[in-house]
Amino acid sequence: VHQLRVATRRCVAALDLYRKVFPKSPRKALCRELKGIRQAAGRARDYDVLILRHSTESADASAQRFLEEVRQKRGEAQQPLRDIHASLVANQHLTQLPQALYAHVHTDPTAATAPIFGRWARRRLRKSVKAFFAAEPRALNDLESLHKFRIRAKELRYAMELLVAAFPASLHTRLYPLVERLQDRLGEINDHAVALKRFRSWSTETTDPVLRKYLQYLTRRERKKLRRSVWRFACWWT
């Protein structure tokens, strides 16, 4: 499910990068379908992260009750994925839209006005780099700003992947790993923030006193982990 979400983001990034090459209508329609897939997989992915993180917890009754609840919610979160899969199979959009996309590509490699790929790639990457640094948070403990910075880091990473052929090897061997590490650190912060929000919500919704008490404990622990991951990022980021 995680790889599915990554693949939809990469595809949208490619469609956006080369938007002047593709016809507008099928490009936008395909982006909408991909966004729908990513959103349908979002909750399932969040529960997968929780299960992975908490499956090695102690075997006491509270921890097991919590995992049971998470697995139940994960099962429910699978339904949106089933629904969108059935819809895509029925309407054949993921077959028809790419065909429409490729059938009307706006390019003529023999045209005298065709841009040189290397020059064009540098302009495109420069735009992503500027957007990335413009999103750098003023306060490194501002979770909303860190989330937006994480999105810009993803966009920069995808641009580097798509344009790597136009640059020296150092782009891939030296700079790309830095962006990966940045994304990993911001992703850790995001996972803790999402879990904290979910634990708070569950603890007020549940009628099970044992589960509520355990969720309150997880809330306190997750808050500490979030603070620690933000602090580690602040020390690392320069």
XYZ file of C-alpha atoms in Angstrom, residues 9-233:
225
model
C 2.918 10.532 -6.400
C 5.755 9.779 -8.825
C 3.339 9.467 -11.722
C 1.643 12.777 -10.896
C 5.084 14.398 -10.604
C 5.990 13.162 -14.099
C 2.681 14.343 -15.556
C 3.176 17.759 -13.959
C 6.808 18.056 -15.069
C 5.922 17.289 -18.698
C 2.488 18.941 -18.669
C 3.219 20.983 -21.817
C 3.915 17.779 -23.728
C 0.642 16.025 -22.866
C -2.923 17.028 -23.835
C -4.571 18.900 -20.965
C -7.854 17.010 -20.584
C -6.596 13.399 -20.269
C -3.621 14.573 -18.188
C -5.870 16.259 -15.633
C -8.286 13.316 -15.632
C -5.458 10.848 -14.981
C -4.111 13.045 -12.167
C -7.572 13.019 -10.555
C -7.711 9.217 -10.739
C -4.233 8.917 -9.225
C -5.135 11.339 -6.434
C -8.221 9.248 -5.675
C -6.088 6.099 -5.418
C -3.609 7.819 -3.097
C -6.350 9.157 -0.833
C -8.114 5.785 -0.708
C -4.847 4.179 0.418
C -3.994 6.878 2.983
C -5.786 5.554 6.062
C -4.741 1.980 5.303
C -1.114 3.087 5.153
C -1.395 4.938 8.487
C -2.760 1.815 10.183
C -0.024 -0.307 8.594
C 2.557 2.003 10.186
C 0.898 1.639 13.603
C 0.735 -2.143 13.330
C 4.393 -2.313 12.313
C 5.473 -0.034 15.154
C 3.384 -1.677 17.876
C 3.491 -5.358 16.912
C 6.600 -5.822 19.075
C 5.044 -4.167 22.127
C 4.607 -6.072 25.393
C 2.065 -8.876 25.402
C -0.052 -7.404 28.220
C -3.821 -7.226 27.801
C -3.929 -3.478 27.104
C -1.365 -3.638 24.304
C -3.094 -6.623 22.733
C -6.478 -4.897 22.967
C -4.999 -1.868 21.218
C -3.482 -3.963 18.408
C -6.785 -5.763 17.981
C -8.523 -2.395 17.566
C -5.921 -1.176 15.050
C -6.177 -4.372 12.975
C -9.951 -4.042 12.933
C -9.696 -0.440 11.707
C -7.097 -1.535 9.143
C -9.571 -4.080 7.802
C -12.217 -1.378 7.471
C -9.718 0.906 5.726
C -9.267 -1.705 3.006
C -12.798 -1.106 1.705
C -12.066 2.260 0.012
C -9.187 0.544 -1.817
C -11.502 -2.252 -2.952
C -14.102 0.289 -4.067
C -11.736 2.392 -6.142
C -10.177 -0.737 -7.667
C -13.622 -2.004 -8.699
C -14.472 1.417 -10.150
C -11.231 1.646 -12.133
C -11.695 -1.861 -13.514
C -15.313 -1.138 -14.451
C -14.739 2.212 -16.187
C -11.305 1.218 -17.607
C -9.953 4.719 -16.948
C -6.441 3.510 -16.194
C -6.425 1.835 -19.602
C -8.139 4.546 -21.629
C -6.572 7.678 -20.132
C -2.921 6.725 -20.795
C -3.873 5.774 -24.350
C -5.491 9.179 -24.846
C -2.440 10.789 -23.247
C 0.062 9.169 -25.593
C -2.102 9.459 -28.686
C -1.908 13.255 -28.688
C 1.561 14.060 -27.367
C 2.454 17.638 -28.316
C 5.988 17.274 -29.556
C 7.943 17.366 -32.775
C 11.594 16.351 -32.283
C 12.484 17.797 -35.697
C 11.117 21.258 -34.917
C 13.718 24.005 -34.876
C 12.113 25.526 -31.776
C 12.275 22.302 -29.726
C 14.152 23.068 -26.469
C 17.416 21.313 -25.636
C 16.599 18.829 -22.858
C 19.641 19.709 -20.751
C 18.804 23.425 -20.651
C 15.124 22.741 -20.056
C 15.942 20.257 -17.255
C 18.122 22.806 -15.462
C 15.350 25.401 -15.577
C 12.846 22.883 -14.203
C 15.123 21.701 -11.408
C 16.001 25.282 -10.477
C 12.287 25.966 -10.018
C 11.908 22.961 -7.678
C 15.021 23.945 -5.720
C 13.739 27.502 -5.182
C 10.343 26.222 -4.030
C 12.079 23.811 -1.661
C 14.238 26.426 0.045
C 11.368 28.930 0.115
C 9.402 26.390 2.188
C 12.102 26.047 4.857
C 10.336 26.584 8.218
C 11.224 29.666 10.191
C 10.477 27.730 13.389
C 11.614 24.108 13.309
C 8.998 23.134 15.905
C 6.112 24.311 13.702
C 4.519 21.014 12.628
C 2.404 22.560 9.875
C 5.455 24.225 8.326
C 7.451 21.003 8.619
C 4.655 19.143 6.832
C 4.701 21.646 3.945
C 8.508 21.437 3.847
C 8.225 17.639 3.615
C 5.926 17.966 0.593
C 8.393 20.290 -1.131
C 11.201 17.820 -0.354
C 9.184 15.073 -2.055
C 8.623 17.263 -5.099
C 12.340 18.057 -5.280
C 13.220 14.363 -4.977
C 10.881 13.389 -7.808
C 12.221 16.198 -9.996
C 15.777 14.962 -9.386
C 14.741 11.416 -10.327
C 13.014 12.543 -13.520
C 15.775 14.909 -14.649
C 18.871 12.996 -13.501
C 19.988 12.223 -17.084
C 20.736 15.909 -17.695
C 23.128 16.306 -14.748
C 26.530 15.083 -13.573
C 26.650 11.834 -11.565
C 27.116 13.822 -8.340
C 23.435 14.813 -8.447
C 22.533 11.159 -7.879
C 25.478 10.053 -5.745
C 25.936 13.086 -3.466
C 22.841 15.322 -3.475
C 20.008 12.822 -3.916
C 20.927 10.840 -0.729
C 20.761 14.097 1.256
C 17.211 14.725 0.067
C 16.339 11.099 0.911
C 17.657 11.500 4.451
C 15.774 14.769 4.835
C 12.585 13.071 3.696
C 13.118 10.175 6.115
C 13.566 12.529 9.069
C 10.537 14.626 8.142
C 8.562 11.426 7.538
C 9.369 10.232 11.058
C 8.058 13.510 12.468
C 4.899 13.216 10.367
C 4.274 9.612 11.493
C 4.507 10.656 15.150
C 2.225 13.666 14.564
C -0.406 11.530 12.782
C -0.256 8.858 15.502
C -0.572 11.463 18.267
C -3.642 12.987 16.653
C -5.218 9.555 16.177
C -4.531 8.445 19.763
C -6.112 11.611 21.144
C -9.189 11.089 19.005
C -9.550 7.397 19.915
C -9.184 8.023 23.630
C -12.195 10.367 23.586
C -14.284 8.110 21.330
C -13.800 4.680 22.907
C -16.132 3.371 25.624
C -13.654 0.675 26.677
C -11.951 1.910 29.902
C -8.959 -0.409 29.466
C -8.376 0.772 25.903
C -8.900 4.414 26.881
C -6.271 4.197 29.608
C -3.790 2.568 27.228
C -4.488 5.179 24.532
C -3.847 7.952 27.056
C -0.526 6.292 27.881
C 0.308 6.069 24.147
C -0.639 9.734 23.722
C 1.854 10.806 26.389
C 4.554 8.549 24.941
C 3.917 9.675 21.369
C 4.105 13.325 22.405
C 7.587 12.693 23.824
C 8.663 10.834 20.691
C 7.397 13.677 18.526
C 9.318 16.261 20.533
C 12.457 14.110 20.361
C 12.225 13.623 16.587
C 11.673 17.372 16.056
C 14.681 18.125 18.281
C 16.856 15.633 16.374
C 15.790 17.195 13.079
